[in-house]
Amino acid sequence: MSAAPMDPIPPSSTLPYREITVAGVVLGVLVGVVMTVSFTYAGLKLGFTVPASMVSAMLGWGVLRGLLKKGSIVENNINQTVAAAINVSSAGVIFTVPVLYLINREDAERSVAFRAAVHRSGLSAEDLLRRSPGLYQHISLHFLWAIAASSLAGAVLGVLFIIPSRKQMIDIERLVFPSGVATAAILKASGSGQKRARFLVYGILTSIVFATIVGLPGVFPSMPWPAFEDLNISHLAHLPAWFAVTLAISGGLTSIGGGYITGRAGLVLLVGAVIGHWIITPLVVTRGWIPPEALADIHRTAALHPGVWEQQLRLGSWAFRNVTRPLGIGMLLGGSIASVILTAPMLFSALRSIRQQRASASTGPAQELSPSLMYGGVAAGFLVLFAAGYLGAPEIGVPRIFVAALVATVWMWLANIIVSITTGKTDNSPLSGMALITILLILTVLGRSTGSVTVAVLMAVAVCVATGQGSDMMQDLKTGHLVGAIPRRQQLAQLAVAWMGPLISLVTLVLLSKKFLFGNDPLTAPQAQAIRAAIDVIAPPLDADAFHQVLAHATKLRYLVGTGAGLVLTLGAGGGLGVVLGLAMYLPMSVTLTYSLGCMLNIATHRRFGRAWVDDVGIPLAAGFLVGEGLSQVVLVGVDLARVALHGGPA
Amino acid sequence: MNLKNLARYVFYVGMAVCMIGGATWPAPQWFTVIVGLAVLGCGIAIKRRADRAAPEASEDGSTAGTFASAVAAMPVLRDGLRALEATAVEQPLTALAQALEELQRKGIDVVAGAQDDFVRLHGFVPYAAVMAPLATGERLLHRAWSAASDGHRPEALASIRAAIPHIASAGEALDRVTGHPGQTTDSPPRA
């Protein structure tokens, strides 16, 4: 093995080995809070967030060991666990809560008072909204309490639901969790040998330079080069726009790094993408499976942007959103149900072993949280979720809200497993897809009405936050496994601070709502807009026209077909195959293709240079790519926030 | 093409057919969906047959990734760990960290790398019975590595000692699977 240490190892110590310390927790909280505020803004603008793990692990070395001169690897691991536990909730909040703002704004726009205000002002409706977003994009205080309660319940339940799966996913199935591996590489850098540390730094620097060049035009539009999102090979090769061959540029090195760390196993994702993007979507467009009403709409909007390419793009986009993606979400669901069935004995065995470990004094300190704490926490979380539903829409009635909270809680457990499996196998988390299924489930149970949509979105907030927390807990536990942390300490650290993230993100969101109009530039909130649009598709309003009723029915049937295929495939083939193939049909081609490129690079370098080269050079470089892009995004968001604070107004 | 790969391709074809059936407007073509499910069923049958078949030799003739490699690696891990514990007090911490990495590479990674073959031959539950204690031991060895890298010898030694019973327990579970007590542990052969 390579490992000549990077620095001389400090002299042996007789003091207890540092793990949970005030310094580690405080540093984690500080980094987590700053990143939550930053990425609530950035996530609304860009549509994605960056996990705090790697950034805080880097800072941890500087502060704990550099400044305080006493940090240990497992102490720094607690620091990154705490930071990520706070920051991860921002994704759940910004993907779902703006949906409520969008619905409220639509209601306000339809009101007589708004029309009168437009008339009085002499402005267009959009200009009036932009001038006073706080007035028409308003959520009352008691309703904010409902959102806060819902997201808090999600944060706690998300951590508690995933704890029993640790043994199965990390110890036995040995899922990869690429970001967890990358974080562990940073934590262990000081002892992993100069060569690995050097290539980790090379990867970080390359990624910072690349991501900064790509991201700068988003902050300063006057930059002399344009903002690159994707490299559209279809366009360059004169292929139809609905035959997507695209590579991600923004976020590209992260995808390549994730794919490289996953290796050959990740290539299954490419198979699903080929079926989804190169078979299903083209068939829908070319075989006339787009309904005439949708075609007419596409032609109408295409008239504003004439050109064959633009029209093909819209046709492809309709097919992806309304056919390929629902089939993929269904497969994710079916594959996950099958995975749960297949691994149920392991889950119960894990719970039993946790109980036994607790009971046995001879095995030393307990490795996992006590089951009674877990059961009590789940019961409390359910009650808070029920209270959130009641606060949000008391007119629905206690029994129906109780049923909705129960359905959401059970689904949250399953969704947590789905997202943890996809994160473990591919590093991708389909959070907004899980939010969408939540809304579908709740509206199926409650039927469509104003109050039921509110309750459904509140439950979706909880599920989205919970799945984020659950997958982050698993990533952190994977990191912890690789550095030898005690799982119970990590679980306690995560639970102790998980409540902070949703509240910080929510307060930030409320402040931003006073200045910016969600859904409009610069805070376009793409996931929230997609969920808002999907609500009308999966549960059309009672006064919806016949076409939208048929579209809703067709979408539900696609979920059903996907679920059936995912169920049979995973029960028969095992290995979570349905989950990964479903995820590939859900993700944009640019992400999947770039990720697969990383997997292929792993295979190629393994064949050319051997396993040692992959371990000593390839993996550290790939981990550096993941870290550098995250660091760069943090800095760019900080600059953007400072620019907005100084000059105000949209970018 | 071996049966395992054939099963995989049949799965992909079945899934694609199912998805095509589900993509039509205004309702799925149920006949196509059912054909797709039937193809998936064929894939399951082929996979089961592949699972029953004898293990196929790797292209380079190595045993890497096979159940046999896991059985061979377990004593290497167990004996190596015992030897390391005996000398750990005097070893420089750098050498201790390197020795722990060797144990990971030659022992734990080899056993874990045999997951597919292990599950194919003996099922998931026996595999889990081996991996659960092995992974706990592995985590403790990682902790020993971290402590050694941090210069904390007492924690490194304590973690190595704590790992020994877990690794032994994994070895005993593997013995139960092979039906040959003593093959992977140093307990005396039974009469």
CSV table of C-alpha atoms in Angstrom, one decimal, chain A residues 358-629:
chain,number,residue,atom,x,y,z
A,358,ARG,CA,-28.5,-2.4,24.1
A,359,ALA,CA,-29.3,-5.2,26.5
A,360,SER,CA,-25.8,-6.6,26.6
A,361,ALA,CA,-23.4,-4.8,28.9
A,362,SER,CA,-20.5,-7.0,27.8
A,363,THR,CA,-20.2,-5.6,24.3
A,364,GLY,CA,-19.1,-2.2,25.6
A,365,PRO,CA,-20.9,1.1,24.7
A,366,ALA,CA,-24.0,0.8,22.5
A,367,GLN,CA,-23.3,1.3,18.8
A,368,GLU,CA,-26.8,2.4,17.8
A,369,LEU,CA,-29.5,4.6,19.2
A,370,SER,CA,-31.9,2.9,21.6
A,371,PRO,CA,-35.0,1.5,20.0
A,372,SER,CA,-37.2,3.2,22.7
A,373,LEU,CA,-35.8,6.6,21.7
A,374,MET,CA,-36.5,5.7,18.0
A,375,TYR,CA,-40.1,4.5,18.6
A,376,GLY,CA,-40.8,7.5,20.9
A,377,GLY,CA,-39.4,9.9,18.4
A,378,VAL,CA,-41.4,8.4,15.5
A,379,ALA,CA,-44.6,8.7,17.6
A,380,ALA,CA,-43.8,12.4,18.5
A,381,GLY,CA,-42.9,13.1,14.9
A,382,PHE,CA,-46.3,11.7,13.7
A,383,LEU,CA,-48.2,13.9,16.2
A,384,VAL,CA,-46.3,17.0,15.1
A,385,LEU,CA,-47.1,16.2,11.4
A,386,PHE,CA,-50.7,15.7,12.3
A,387,ALA,CA,-50.7,19.1,14.1
A,388,ALA,CA,-49.1,20.7,11.0
A,389,GLY,CA,-51.9,19.4,8.9
A,390,TYR,CA,-54.5,20.6,11.3
A,391,LEU,CA,-52.9,24.1,11.6
A,392,GLY,CA,-52.7,24.3,7.8
A,393,ALA,CA,-56.3,23.3,6.9
A,394,PRO,CA,-58.5,22.7,9.9
A,395,GLU,CA,-61.6,22.7,7.6
A,396,ILE,CA,-60.6,19.2,6.3
A,397,GLY,CA,-61.5,17.7,9.7
A,398,VAL,CA,-59.6,15.8,12.3
A,399,PRO,CA,-60.2,12.2,11.0
A,400,ARG,CA,-59.2,13.0,7.5
A,401,ILE,CA,-56.1,14.9,8.6
A,402,PHE,CA,-55.2,12.0,10.8
A,403,VAL,CA,-55.4,9.6,7.9
A,404,ALA,CA,-53.4,12.0,5.7
A,405,ALA,CA,-50.6,12.2,8.4
A,406,LEU,CA,-50.6,8.4,8.8
A,407,VAL,CA,-50.3,7.8,5.0
A,408,ALA,CA,-47.6,10.5,4.8
A,409,THR,CA,-45.7,8.9,7.7
A,410,VAL,CA,-45.8,5.4,6.2
A,411,TRP,CA,-44.9,6.7,2.8
A,412,MET,CA,-42.1,8.8,4.3
A,413,TRP,CA,-40.5,5.5,5.7
A,414,LEU,CA,-40.6,3.9,2.2
A,415,ALA,CA,-39.5,7.1,0.4
A,416,ASN,CA,-36.5,7.4,2.8
A,417,ILE,CA,-35.4,3.9,1.8
A,418,ILE,CA,-35.9,4.7,-1.9
A,419,VAL,CA,-33.8,7.8,-1.7
A,420,SER,CA,-31.1,6.2,0.5
A,421,ILE,CA,-30.8,3.3,-2.0
A,422,THR,CA,-30.5,5.7,-5.0
A,423,THR,CA,-28.0,7.8,-3.2
A,424,GLY,CA,-26.1,4.8,-2.1
A,425,LYS,CA,-26.0,3.3,-5.6
A,426,THR,CA,-25.7,6.5,-7.7
A,427,ASP,CA,-25.3,9.6,-5.5
A,428,ASN,CA,-28.6,11.0,-6.9
A,429,SER,CA,-31.6,11.8,-4.7
A,430,PRO,CA,-35.0,12.1,-6.4
A,431,LEU,CA,-36.4,14.4,-3.7
A,432,SER,CA,-38.9,16.2,-5.9
A,433,GLY,CA,-40.2,12.9,-7.3
A,434,MET,CA,-40.9,11.7,-3.7
A,435,ALA,CA,-42.7,15.0,-3.0
A,436,LEU,CA,-44.8,14.5,-6.1
A,437,ILE,CA,-45.8,11.0,-5.0
A,438,THR,CA,-46.7,12.3,-1.6
A,439,ILE,CA,-49.1,14.8,-3.2
A,440,LEU,CA,-50.6,12.2,-5.4
A,441,LEU,CA,-51.2,9.8,-2.4
A,442,ILE,CA,-52.7,12.5,-0.2
A,443,LEU,CA,-54.9,13.9,-2.9
A,444,THR,CA,-56.1,10.4,-3.7
A,445,VAL,CA,-57.0,9.9,-0.1
A,446,LEU,CA,-58.6,13.3,0.5
A,447,GLY,CA,-59.9,14.2,-3.0
A,448,ARG,CA,-59.1,17.6,-4.6
A,449,SER,CA,-60.1,20.8,-2.7
A,450,THR,CA,-58.3,23.9,-1.6
A,451,GLY,CA,-57.7,22.5,1.9
A,452,SER,CA,-56.6,19.1,0.7
A,453,VAL,CA,-54.0,20.6,-1.7
A,454,THR,CA,-52.6,22.6,1.3
A,455,VAL,CA,-52.5,19.4,3.5
A,456,ALA,CA,-50.9,17.5,0.6
A,457,VAL,CA,-48.1,20.1,0.1
A,458,LEU,CA,-47.5,20.3,3.9
A,459,MET,CA,-47.0,16.5,3.9
A,460,ALA,CA,-44.8,16.8,0.8
A,461,VAL,CA,-42.6,19.3,2.7
A,462,ALA,CA,-42.2,16.8,5.5
A,463,VAL,CA,-41.4,13.9,3.1
A,464,CYS,CA,-38.9,16.0,1.1
A,465,VAL,CA,-37.1,17.2,4.3
A,466,ALA,CA,-37.2,13.6,5.7
A,467,THR,CA,-35.8,12.0,2.6
A,468,GLY,CA,-33.0,14.6,2.5
A,469,GLN,CA,-32.2,14.0,6.1
A,470,GLY,CA,-32.3,10.2,5.7
A,471,SER,CA,-30.0,10.1,2.7
A,472,ASP,CA,-27.6,12.5,4.3
A,473,MET,CA,-27.6,10.4,7.5
A,474,MET,CA,-26.7,7.4,5.4
A,475,GLN,CA,-23.9,9.3,3.5
A,476,ASP,CA,-22.5,10.4,6.9
A,477,LEU,CA,-22.7,7.0,8.4
A,478,LYS,CA,-20.9,5.6,5.3
A,479,THR,CA,-18.2,8.3,5.9
A,480,GLY,CA,-18.2,7.3,9.6
A,481,HIS,CA,-17.8,3.6,8.7
A,482,LEU,CA,-14.7,4.4,6.7
A,483,VAL,CA,-13.1,6.5,9.4
A,484,GLY,CA,-14.2,4.2,12.3
A,485,ALA,CA,-16.8,6.5,13.9
A,486,ILE,CA,-19.3,5.2,16.4
A,487,PRO,CA,-22.7,5.3,14.6
A,488,ARG,CA,-24.6,6.2,17.8
A,489,ARG,CA,-22.6,9.3,18.3
A,490,GLN,CA,-23.2,10.4,14.7
A,491,GLN,CA,-26.9,9.6,15.0
A,492,LEU,CA,-27.2,11.7,18.2
A,493,ALA,CA,-25.3,14.6,16.6
A,494,GLN,CA,-27.6,14.5,13.6
A,495,LEU,CA,-30.7,14.4,15.7
A,496,ALA,CA,-29.5,17.1,18.0
A,497,VAL,CA,-29.2,19.7,15.1
A,498,ALA,CA,-31.6,18.4,12.4
A,499,TRP,CA,-34.3,20.7,13.6
A,500,MET,CA,-32.2,23.8,12.9
A,501,GLY,CA,-32.0,23.5,9.1
A,502,PRO,CA,-35.7,23.7,8.3
A,503,LEU,CA,-36.2,26.7,10.5
A,504,ILE,CA,-33.2,28.6,9.2
A,505,SER,CA,-34.2,27.8,5.6
A,506,LEU,CA,-37.8,28.8,6.2
A,507,VAL,CA,-36.9,32.2,7.8
A,508,THR,CA,-34.6,32.8,4.9
A,509,LEU,CA,-37.3,31.9,2.4
A,510,VAL,CA,-39.8,34.3,4.1
A,511,LEU,CA,-37.3,37.1,4.0
A,512,LEU,CA,-36.6,36.4,0.3
A,513,SER,CA,-40.3,36.4,-0.4
A,514,LYS,CA,-40.5,40.0,0.6
A,515,LYS,CA,-38.0,41.0,-2.0
A,516,PHE,CA,-38.3,38.5,-4.9
A,517,LEU,CA,-41.1,36.9,-6.7
A,518,PHE,CA,-40.8,33.2,-6.6
A,519,GLY,CA,-41.0,31.6,-10.0
A,520,ASN,CA,-39.6,34.6,-11.7
A,521,ASP,CA,-36.0,35.6,-12.4
A,522,PRO,CA,-33.7,35.4,-10.5
A,523,LEU,CA,-35.5,33.0,-8.0
A,524,THR,CA,-37.1,30.7,-10.5
A,525,ALA,CA,-37.6,27.9,-8.0
A,526,PRO,CA,-37.6,25.3,-10.8
A,527,GLN,CA,-38.6,22.2,-8.6
A,528,ALA,CA,-41.4,24.1,-7.0
A,529,GLN,CA,-42.8,25.3,-10.3
A,530,ALA,CA,-42.6,21.7,-11.6
A,531,ILE,CA,-44.4,20.4,-8.6
A,532,ARG,CA,-47.0,23.1,-8.9
A,533,ALA,CA,-47.6,22.2,-12.5
A,534,ALA,CA,-47.7,18.5,-11.7
A,535,ILE,CA,-50.4,19.0,-9.0
A,536,ASP,CA,-52.9,20.1,-11.8
A,537,VAL,CA,-51.8,17.1,-13.9
A,538,ILE,CA,-52.1,14.4,-11.3
A,539,ALA,CA,-55.1,15.9,-9.5
A,540,PRO,CA,-56.9,18.4,-11.8
A,541,PRO,CA,-59.2,20.9,-10.3
A,542,LEU,CA,-62.9,19.9,-10.3
A,543,ASP,CA,-63.6,22.4,-13.1
A,544,ALA,CA,-60.7,21.2,-15.3
A,545,ASP,CA,-61.5,20.4,-18.9
A,546,ALA,CA,-61.9,16.9,-20.3
A,547,PHE,CA,-58.3,16.9,-21.7
A,548,HIS,CA,-56.8,17.5,-18.3
A,549,GLN,CA,-59.0,14.9,-16.7
A,550,VAL,CA,-57.7,12.3,-19.3
A,551,LEU,CA,-54.1,13.4,-18.9
A,552,ALA,CA,-54.4,12.9,-15.1
A,553,HIS,CA,-55.8,9.5,-15.6
A,554,ALA,CA,-53.1,8.6,-18.1
A,555,THR,CA,-50.4,9.8,-15.8
A,556,LYS,CA,-51.7,7.6,-13.0
A,557,LEU,CA,-51.7,4.6,-15.3
A,558,ARG,CA,-48.1,5.3,-16.2
A,559,TYR,CA,-47.2,5.3,-12.5
A,560,LEU,CA,-49.0,2.0,-12.3
A,561,VAL,CA,-47.2,0.4,-15.3
A,562,GLY,CA,-43.8,1.7,-14.0
A,563,THR,CA,-44.6,0.3,-10.5
A,564,GLY,CA,-45.5,-3.1,-11.8
A,565,ALA,CA,-42.4,-3.4,-14.0
A,566,GLY,CA,-40.2,-2.1,-11.2
A,567,LEU,CA,-41.7,-4.6,-8.8
A,568,VAL,CA,-41.4,-7.6,-11.0
A,569,LEU,CA,-37.9,-6.6,-12.2
A,570,THR,CA,-36.5,-6.1,-8.7
A,571,LEU,CA,-38.2,-9.1,-7.1
A,572,GLY,CA,-36.8,-11.3,-9.9
A,573,ALA,CA,-33.4,-9.7,-10.5
A,574,GLY,CA,-32.6,-8.3,-7.1
A,575,GLY,CA,-29.9,-5.7,-6.4
A,576,GLY,CA,-32.3,-2.8,-6.6
A,577,LEU,CA,-32.3,-3.0,-10.4
A,578,GLY,CA,-35.7,-1.4,-10.8
A,579,VAL,CA,-34.8,1.5,-8.5
A,580,VAL,CA,-31.7,2.4,-10.6
A,581,LEU,CA,-33.4,2.0,-14.0
A,582,GLY,CA,-36.3,4.1,-12.7
A,583,LEU,CA,-34.0,6.8,-11.5
A,584,ALA,CA,-32.3,6.9,-14.9
A,585,MET,CA,-35.7,7.5,-16.6
A,586,TYR,CA,-36.4,10.2,-14.0
A,587,LEU,CA,-33.1,12.1,-14.3
A,588,PRO,CA,-32.2,14.5,-17.2
A,589,MET,CA,-30.0,12.8,-19.8
A,590,SER,CA,-27.2,15.3,-19.2
A,591,VAL,CA,-26.7,14.1,-15.6
A,592,THR,CA,-26.9,10.4,-16.5
A,593,LEU,CA,-24.6,10.6,-19.5
A,594,THR,CA,-22.0,12.6,-17.6
A,595,TYR,CA,-22.2,10.3,-14.7
A,596,SER,CA,-21.8,7.2,-17.0
A,597,LEU,CA,-18.8,8.9,-18.5
A,598,GLY,CA,-17.2,8.8,-15.0
A,599,CYS,CA,-18.1,5.1,-14.7
A,600,MET,CA,-16.5,4.4,-18.0
A,601,LEU,CA,-13.3,6.3,-17.1
A,602,ASN,CA,-13.1,4.1,-14.0
A,603,ILE,CA,-13.3,0.9,-16.1
A,604,ALA,CA,-10.8,2.3,-18.7
A,605,THR,CA,-8.2,3.4,-16.1
A,606,HIS,CA,-8.7,0.1,-14.2
A,607,ARG,CA,-7.8,-1.8,-17.3
A,608,ARG,CA,-5.0,0.4,-18.4
A,609,PHE,CA,-3.3,1.2,-15.1
A,610,GLY,CA,-4.6,-1.4,-12.6
A,611,ARG,CA,-6.4,-1.3,-9.3
A,612,ALA,CA,-3.6,0.5,-7.3
A,613,TRP,CA,-3.7,3.5,-9.7
A,614,VAL,CA,-7.5,3.7,-9.4
A,615,ASP,CA,-7.1,3.7,-5.6
A,616,ASP,CA,-4.2,6.1,-5.3
A,617,VAL,CA,-4.8,8.5,-8.2
A,618,GLY,CA,-8.3,8.1,-9.7
A,619,ILE,CA,-10.5,8.0,-6.6
A,620,PRO,CA,-8.7,10.9,-4.9
A,621,LEU,CA,-9.0,13.0,-8.1
A,622,ALA,CA,-12.7,12.1,-8.4
A,623,ALA,CA,-13.3,13.0,-4.8
A,624,GLY,CA,-11.5,16.3,-5.4
A,625,PHE,CA,-13.9,17.0,-8.3
A,626,LEU,CA,-16.9,16.6,-6.0
A,627,VAL,CA,-15.3,18.7,-3.3
A,628,GLY,CA,-14.0,21.5,-5.6
A,629,GLU,CA,-17.4,22.1,-7.3
